[in-house]
Short mmCIF file of C-alpha atoms in Angstrom, two decimals:
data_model
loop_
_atom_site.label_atom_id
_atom_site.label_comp_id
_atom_site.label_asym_id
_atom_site.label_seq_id
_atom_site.Cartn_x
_atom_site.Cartn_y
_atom_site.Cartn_z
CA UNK A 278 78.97 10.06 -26.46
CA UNK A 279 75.75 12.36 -26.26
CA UNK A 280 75.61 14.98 -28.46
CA UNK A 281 73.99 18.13 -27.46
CA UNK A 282 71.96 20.36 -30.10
CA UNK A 283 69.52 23.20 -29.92
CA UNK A 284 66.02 22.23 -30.23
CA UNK A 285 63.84 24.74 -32.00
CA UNK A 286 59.69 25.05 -32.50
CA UNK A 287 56.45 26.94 -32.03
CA UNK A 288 54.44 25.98 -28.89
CA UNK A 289 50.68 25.52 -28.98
CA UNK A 290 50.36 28.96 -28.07
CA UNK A 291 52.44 29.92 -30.69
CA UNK A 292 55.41 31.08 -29.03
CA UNK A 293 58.96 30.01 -30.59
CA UNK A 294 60.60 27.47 -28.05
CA UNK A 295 64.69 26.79 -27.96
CA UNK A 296 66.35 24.57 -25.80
CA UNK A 297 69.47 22.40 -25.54
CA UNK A 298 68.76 18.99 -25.84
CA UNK A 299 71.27 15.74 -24.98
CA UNK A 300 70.89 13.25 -27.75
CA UNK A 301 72.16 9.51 -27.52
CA UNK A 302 72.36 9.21 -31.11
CA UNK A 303 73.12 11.91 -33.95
CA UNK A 304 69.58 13.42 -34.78
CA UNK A 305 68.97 13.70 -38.72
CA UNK A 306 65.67 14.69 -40.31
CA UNK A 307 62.46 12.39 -40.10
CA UNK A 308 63.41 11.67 -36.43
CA UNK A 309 61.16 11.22 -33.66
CA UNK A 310 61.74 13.79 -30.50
CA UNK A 311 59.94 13.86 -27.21
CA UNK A 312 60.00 17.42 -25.93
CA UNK A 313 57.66 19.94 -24.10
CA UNK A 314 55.10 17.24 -22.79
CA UNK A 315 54.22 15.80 -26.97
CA UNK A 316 56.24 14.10 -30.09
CA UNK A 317 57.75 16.61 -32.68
CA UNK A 318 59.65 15.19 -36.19
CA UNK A 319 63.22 16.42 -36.64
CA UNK A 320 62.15 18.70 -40.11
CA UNK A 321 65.41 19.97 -40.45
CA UNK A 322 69.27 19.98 -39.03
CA UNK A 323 71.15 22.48 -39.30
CA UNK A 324 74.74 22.07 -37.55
CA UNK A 325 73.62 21.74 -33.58
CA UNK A 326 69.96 23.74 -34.48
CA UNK A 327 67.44 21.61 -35.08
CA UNK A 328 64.29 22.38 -36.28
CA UNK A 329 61.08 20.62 -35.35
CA UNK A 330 57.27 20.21 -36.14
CA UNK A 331 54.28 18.06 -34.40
CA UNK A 332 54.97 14.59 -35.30
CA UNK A 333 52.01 13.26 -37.50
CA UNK A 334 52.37 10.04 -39.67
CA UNK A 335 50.36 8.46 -42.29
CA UNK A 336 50.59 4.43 -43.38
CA UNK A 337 50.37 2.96 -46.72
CA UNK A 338 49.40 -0.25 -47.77
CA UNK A 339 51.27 -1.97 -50.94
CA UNK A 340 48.78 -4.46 -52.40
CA UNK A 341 50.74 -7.22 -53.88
CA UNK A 342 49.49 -6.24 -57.19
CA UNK A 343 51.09 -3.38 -57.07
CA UNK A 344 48.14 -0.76 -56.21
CA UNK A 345 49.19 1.30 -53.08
CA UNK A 346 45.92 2.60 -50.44
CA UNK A 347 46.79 5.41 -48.34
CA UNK A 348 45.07 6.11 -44.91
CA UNK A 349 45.05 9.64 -43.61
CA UNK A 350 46.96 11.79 -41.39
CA UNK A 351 47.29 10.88 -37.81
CA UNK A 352 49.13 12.19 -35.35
CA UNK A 353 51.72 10.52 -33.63
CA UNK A 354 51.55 8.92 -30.25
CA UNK A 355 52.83 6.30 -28.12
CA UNK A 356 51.43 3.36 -29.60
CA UNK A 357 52.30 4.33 -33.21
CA UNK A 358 53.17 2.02 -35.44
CA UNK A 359 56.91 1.75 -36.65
CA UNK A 360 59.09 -0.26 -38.56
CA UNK A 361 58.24 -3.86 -38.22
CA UNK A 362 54.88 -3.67 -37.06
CA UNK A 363 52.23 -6.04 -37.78
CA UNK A 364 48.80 -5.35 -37.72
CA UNK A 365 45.33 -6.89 -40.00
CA UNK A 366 43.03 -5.72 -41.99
CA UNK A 367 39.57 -6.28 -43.38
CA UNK A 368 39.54 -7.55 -47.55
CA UNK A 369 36.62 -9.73 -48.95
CA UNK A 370 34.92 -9.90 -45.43
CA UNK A 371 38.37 -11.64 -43.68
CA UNK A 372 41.59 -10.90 -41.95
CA UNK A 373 44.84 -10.16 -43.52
CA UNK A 374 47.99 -10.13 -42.00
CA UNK A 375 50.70 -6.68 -42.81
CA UNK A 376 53.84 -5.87 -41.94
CA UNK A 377 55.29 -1.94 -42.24
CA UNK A 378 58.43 -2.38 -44.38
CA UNK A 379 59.41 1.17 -45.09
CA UNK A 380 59.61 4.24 -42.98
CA UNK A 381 60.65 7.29 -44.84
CA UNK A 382 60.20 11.36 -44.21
CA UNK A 383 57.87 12.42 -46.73
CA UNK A 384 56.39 16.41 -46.91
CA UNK A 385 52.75 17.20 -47.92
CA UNK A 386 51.57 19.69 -50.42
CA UNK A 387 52.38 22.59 -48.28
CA UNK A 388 55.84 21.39 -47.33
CA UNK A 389 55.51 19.86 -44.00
CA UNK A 390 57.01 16.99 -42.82
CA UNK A 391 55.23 13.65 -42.18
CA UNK A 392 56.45 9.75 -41.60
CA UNK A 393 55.59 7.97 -44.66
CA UNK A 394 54.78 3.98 -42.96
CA UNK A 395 54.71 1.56 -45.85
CA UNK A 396 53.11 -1.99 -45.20
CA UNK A 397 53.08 -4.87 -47.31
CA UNK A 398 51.48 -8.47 -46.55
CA UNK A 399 53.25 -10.66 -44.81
CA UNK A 400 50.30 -13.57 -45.12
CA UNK A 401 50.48 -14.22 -41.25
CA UNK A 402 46.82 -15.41 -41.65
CA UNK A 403 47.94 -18.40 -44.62
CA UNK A 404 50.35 -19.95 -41.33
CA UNK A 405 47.40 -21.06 -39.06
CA UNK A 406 48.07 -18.06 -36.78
CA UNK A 407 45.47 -18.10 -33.75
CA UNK A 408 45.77 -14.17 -33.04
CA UNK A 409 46.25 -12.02 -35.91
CA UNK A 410 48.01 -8.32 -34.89
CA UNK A 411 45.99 -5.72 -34.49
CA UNK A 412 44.23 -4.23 -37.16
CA UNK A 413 44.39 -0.89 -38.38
CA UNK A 414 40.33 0.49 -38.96
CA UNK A 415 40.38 3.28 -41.69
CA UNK A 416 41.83 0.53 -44.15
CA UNK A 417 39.37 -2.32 -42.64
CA UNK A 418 36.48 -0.05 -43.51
CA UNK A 419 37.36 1.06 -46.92
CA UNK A 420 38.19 -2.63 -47.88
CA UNK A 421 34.66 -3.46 -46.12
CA UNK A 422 33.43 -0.98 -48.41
CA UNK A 423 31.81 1.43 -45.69
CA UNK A 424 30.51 4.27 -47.58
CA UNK A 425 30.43 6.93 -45.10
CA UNK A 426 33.53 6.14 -43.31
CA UNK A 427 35.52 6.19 -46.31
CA UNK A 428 34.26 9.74 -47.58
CA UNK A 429 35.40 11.08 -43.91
CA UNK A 430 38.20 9.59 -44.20
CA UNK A 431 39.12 10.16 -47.77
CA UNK A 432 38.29 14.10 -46.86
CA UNK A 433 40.52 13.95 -44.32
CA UNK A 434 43.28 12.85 -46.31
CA UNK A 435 42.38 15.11 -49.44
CA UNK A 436 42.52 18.10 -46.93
CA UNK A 437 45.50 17.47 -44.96
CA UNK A 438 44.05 17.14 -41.75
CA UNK A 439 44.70 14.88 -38.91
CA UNK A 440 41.82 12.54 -37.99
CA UNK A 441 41.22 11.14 -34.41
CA UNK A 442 39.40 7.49 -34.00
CA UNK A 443 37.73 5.79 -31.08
CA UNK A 444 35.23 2.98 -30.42
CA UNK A 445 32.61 1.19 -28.18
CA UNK A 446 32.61 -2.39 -28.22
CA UNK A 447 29.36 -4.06 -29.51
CA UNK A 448 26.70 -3.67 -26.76
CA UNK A 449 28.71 -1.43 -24.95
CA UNK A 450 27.31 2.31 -23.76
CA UNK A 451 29.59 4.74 -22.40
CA UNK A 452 29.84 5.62 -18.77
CA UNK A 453 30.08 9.63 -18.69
CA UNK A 454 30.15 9.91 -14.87
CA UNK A 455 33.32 7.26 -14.67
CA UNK A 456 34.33 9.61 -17.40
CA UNK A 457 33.46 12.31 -14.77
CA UNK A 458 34.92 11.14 -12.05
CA UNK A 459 38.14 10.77 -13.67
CA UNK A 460 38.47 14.50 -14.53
CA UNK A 461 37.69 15.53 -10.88
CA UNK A 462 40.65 13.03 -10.05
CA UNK A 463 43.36 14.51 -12.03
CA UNK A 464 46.41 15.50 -10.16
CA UNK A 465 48.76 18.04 -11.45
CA UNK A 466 51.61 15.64 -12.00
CA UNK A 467 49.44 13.74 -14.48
CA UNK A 468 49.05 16.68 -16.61
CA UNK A 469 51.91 17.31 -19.46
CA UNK A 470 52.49 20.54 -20.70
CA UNK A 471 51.00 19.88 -24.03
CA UNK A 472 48.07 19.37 -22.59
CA UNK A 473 48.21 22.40 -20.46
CA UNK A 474 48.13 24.47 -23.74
CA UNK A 475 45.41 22.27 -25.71
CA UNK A 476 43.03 23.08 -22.01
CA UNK A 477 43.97 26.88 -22.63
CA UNK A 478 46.56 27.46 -20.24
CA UNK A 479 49.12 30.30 -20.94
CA UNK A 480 52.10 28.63 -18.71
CA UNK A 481 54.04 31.88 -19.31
CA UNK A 482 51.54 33.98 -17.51
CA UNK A 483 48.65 32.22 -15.60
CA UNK A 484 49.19 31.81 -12.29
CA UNK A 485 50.54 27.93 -12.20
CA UNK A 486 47.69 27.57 -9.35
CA UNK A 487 45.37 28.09 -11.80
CA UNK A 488 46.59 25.78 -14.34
CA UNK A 489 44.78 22.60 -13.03
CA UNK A 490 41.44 23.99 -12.46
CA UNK A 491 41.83 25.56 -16.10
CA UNK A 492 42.07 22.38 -17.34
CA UNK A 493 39.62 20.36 -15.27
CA UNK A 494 37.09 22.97 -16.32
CA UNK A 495 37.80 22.54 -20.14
CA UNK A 496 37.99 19.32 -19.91
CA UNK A 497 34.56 18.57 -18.80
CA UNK A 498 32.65 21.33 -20.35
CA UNK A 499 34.63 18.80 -23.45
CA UNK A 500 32.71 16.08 -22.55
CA UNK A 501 29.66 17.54 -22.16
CA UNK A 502 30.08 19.02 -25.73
CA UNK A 503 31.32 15.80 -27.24
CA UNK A 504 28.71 13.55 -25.18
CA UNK A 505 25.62 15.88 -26.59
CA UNK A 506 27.06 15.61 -30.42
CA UNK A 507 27.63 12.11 -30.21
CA UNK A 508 23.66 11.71 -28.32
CA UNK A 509 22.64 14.21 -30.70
CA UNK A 510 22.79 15.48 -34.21
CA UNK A 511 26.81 14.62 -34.86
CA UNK A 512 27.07 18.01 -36.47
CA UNK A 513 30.97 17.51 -35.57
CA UNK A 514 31.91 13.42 -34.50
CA UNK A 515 31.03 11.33 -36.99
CA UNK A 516 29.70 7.91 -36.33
CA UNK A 517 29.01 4.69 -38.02
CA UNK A 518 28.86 1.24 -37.16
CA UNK A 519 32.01 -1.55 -37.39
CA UNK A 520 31.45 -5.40 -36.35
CA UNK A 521 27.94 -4.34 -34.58
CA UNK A 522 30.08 -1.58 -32.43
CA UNK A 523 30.24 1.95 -32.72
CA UNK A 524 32.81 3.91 -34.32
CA UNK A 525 33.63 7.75 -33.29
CA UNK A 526 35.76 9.82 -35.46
CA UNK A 527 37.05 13.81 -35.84
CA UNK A 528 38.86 15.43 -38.51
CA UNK A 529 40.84 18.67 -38.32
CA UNK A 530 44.19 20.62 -38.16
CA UNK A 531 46.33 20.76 -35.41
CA UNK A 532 45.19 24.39 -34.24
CA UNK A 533 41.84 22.61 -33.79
CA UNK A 534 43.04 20.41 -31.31
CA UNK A 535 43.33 23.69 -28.76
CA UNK A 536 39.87 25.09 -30.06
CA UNK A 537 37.09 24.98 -27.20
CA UNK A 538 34.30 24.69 -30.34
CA UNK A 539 36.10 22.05 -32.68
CA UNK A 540 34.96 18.41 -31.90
CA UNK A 541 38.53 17.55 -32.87
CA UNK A 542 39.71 19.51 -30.19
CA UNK A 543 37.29 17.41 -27.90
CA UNK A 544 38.04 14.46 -29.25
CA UNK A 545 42.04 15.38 -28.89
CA UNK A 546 41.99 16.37 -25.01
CA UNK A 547 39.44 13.99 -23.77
CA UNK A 548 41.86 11.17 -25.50
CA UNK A 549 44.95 12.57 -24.61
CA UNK A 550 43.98 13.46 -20.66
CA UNK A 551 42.20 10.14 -20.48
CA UNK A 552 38.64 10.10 -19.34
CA UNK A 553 37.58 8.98 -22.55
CA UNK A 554 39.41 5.60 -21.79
CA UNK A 555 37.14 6.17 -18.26
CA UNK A 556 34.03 6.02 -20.27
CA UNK A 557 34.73 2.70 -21.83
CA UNK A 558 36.15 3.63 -25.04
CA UNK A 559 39.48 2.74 -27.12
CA UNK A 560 41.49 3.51 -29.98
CA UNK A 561 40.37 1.82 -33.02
CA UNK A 562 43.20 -0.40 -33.67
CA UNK A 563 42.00 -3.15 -31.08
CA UNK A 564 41.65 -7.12 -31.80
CA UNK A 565 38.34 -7.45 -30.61
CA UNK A 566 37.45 -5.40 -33.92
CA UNK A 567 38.58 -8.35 -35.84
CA UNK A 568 36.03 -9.98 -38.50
CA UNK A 569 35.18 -13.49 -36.65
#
């Protein structure tokens, strides 16, 4: 029987939001919820009230000798990885096989909620397998001993903030006017109201035939920014090579991810609304990134 409870959080445009919600299962805290267009974590119940905040994770890896490496904060989306997922990783210049055996709600310095994802090896590679799991890139790099990746990265995690990764395969340039194209195709039904607030739209009072304009126009005056900082100085994407590709990263809280002048907030949109897929690029956790 569903169970109904009263979801409670603060919007992107920082308005409190309540609603009742129909749960299959009985919600308790470290929970994953889908509401308002994006993922929240349950951070608290409280009888039928339930309080959320944006759903952000970070994974651990427990070396068999004991040592544990954590990666930094990520939000959470779609493809993140749970309980029982395998991926590789980069140590001594080859593959090795993990496994996430531990999911737990953990809370930074500050007190807010995060999924704590710990891995340990599950030596997939020592059975002859053909095609390792994908492999997760901030821990290949700081095994592969990439200086300037791992300061970003290690940052990142020192400060809190959320880091967003994508990457061109080797020989590969991006295609802005696919990228382009793609904006100018965006229908309204494509557009979730997450996004909608990340572009700058106030759905409380903007007139909703205004609302995909408003984010067509932020979203390419996005890529333009992000195209002439990756083309140009980087003063805001960082960049480094991985397995002759190209690497693109961001760092930065999750207010930055509705700021027109963060490249995190570029980064954010232009990943989340899609043309950056367009362009030819991916999310870093790919096979093709795999060490030969």
């Amino acid at each position: 029987m569903a169970t109904e409870y009263l979801l409670v959080h603060v919007n992107r445009e920082g308005h409190e939001r309540s609603h009742p919600f129909l749960s299959e299962n009985e919600l308790s805290d470290g929970d994953l919820v889908r509401t308002d267009g994006r993922d929240w974590l349950v951070d608290a119940v409280e009888g039928e009230r339930v309080r959320l905040e944006p759903a952000r994770y970070r994974l651990v890896l427990r070396h068999p000798d004991g040592r544990s490496e954590a990666g930094a904060f990520r939000r959470y989306r779609p493809d993140a990885p749970r309980l029982g997922h395998t991926f590789s990783t980069v140590v001594d210049g080859a593959a090795v096989s993990w496994q996430v055996a531990d999911e737990r709600l953990q809370r930074d310095e500050h007190g807010k909620p995060y999924l704590e994802l710990t891995a340990e090896r599950d030596y997939g590679e020592a059975e002859g397998a053909t095609g390792l799991p994908e492999h997760e890139l901030e821990h290949a790099l700081a095994r592969d001993e990439r200086e300037d990746a791992v300061a970003a990265l290690s940052r990142a995690e020192a400060a809190g903030q959320l880091v967003e990764l994508v990457a061109l395969e080797p020989g590969e340039a991006p295609d802005w006017d696919e990228a382009g194209r793609y904006i100018d195709a965006l229908v309204f039904d494509e557009i979730g109201d997450d996004l909608f607030a990340l572009c700058g739209v106030d759905t409380r009072n903007d007139p909703e035939e205004t609302w995909l304009e408003t984010v067509k126009s932020r979203l390419r005056d996005d890529l333009g920014s992000y195209r002439a900082d990756v083309e140009g100085d980087h003063d805001q994407i960082e960049e480094w090579s991985f397995r002759d590709g190209r690497i693109f990263a961001s760092t930065g809280s999750f207010d930055d991810q509705s700021s027109p002048l963060s490249g995190h907030g570029w980064l954010s949109r232009l990943v989340d609304a899609g043309p950056l897929y367009a362009a030819g690029f991916s999310r870093v956790r790919r096979a093709q990134l795999l060490v030969d």
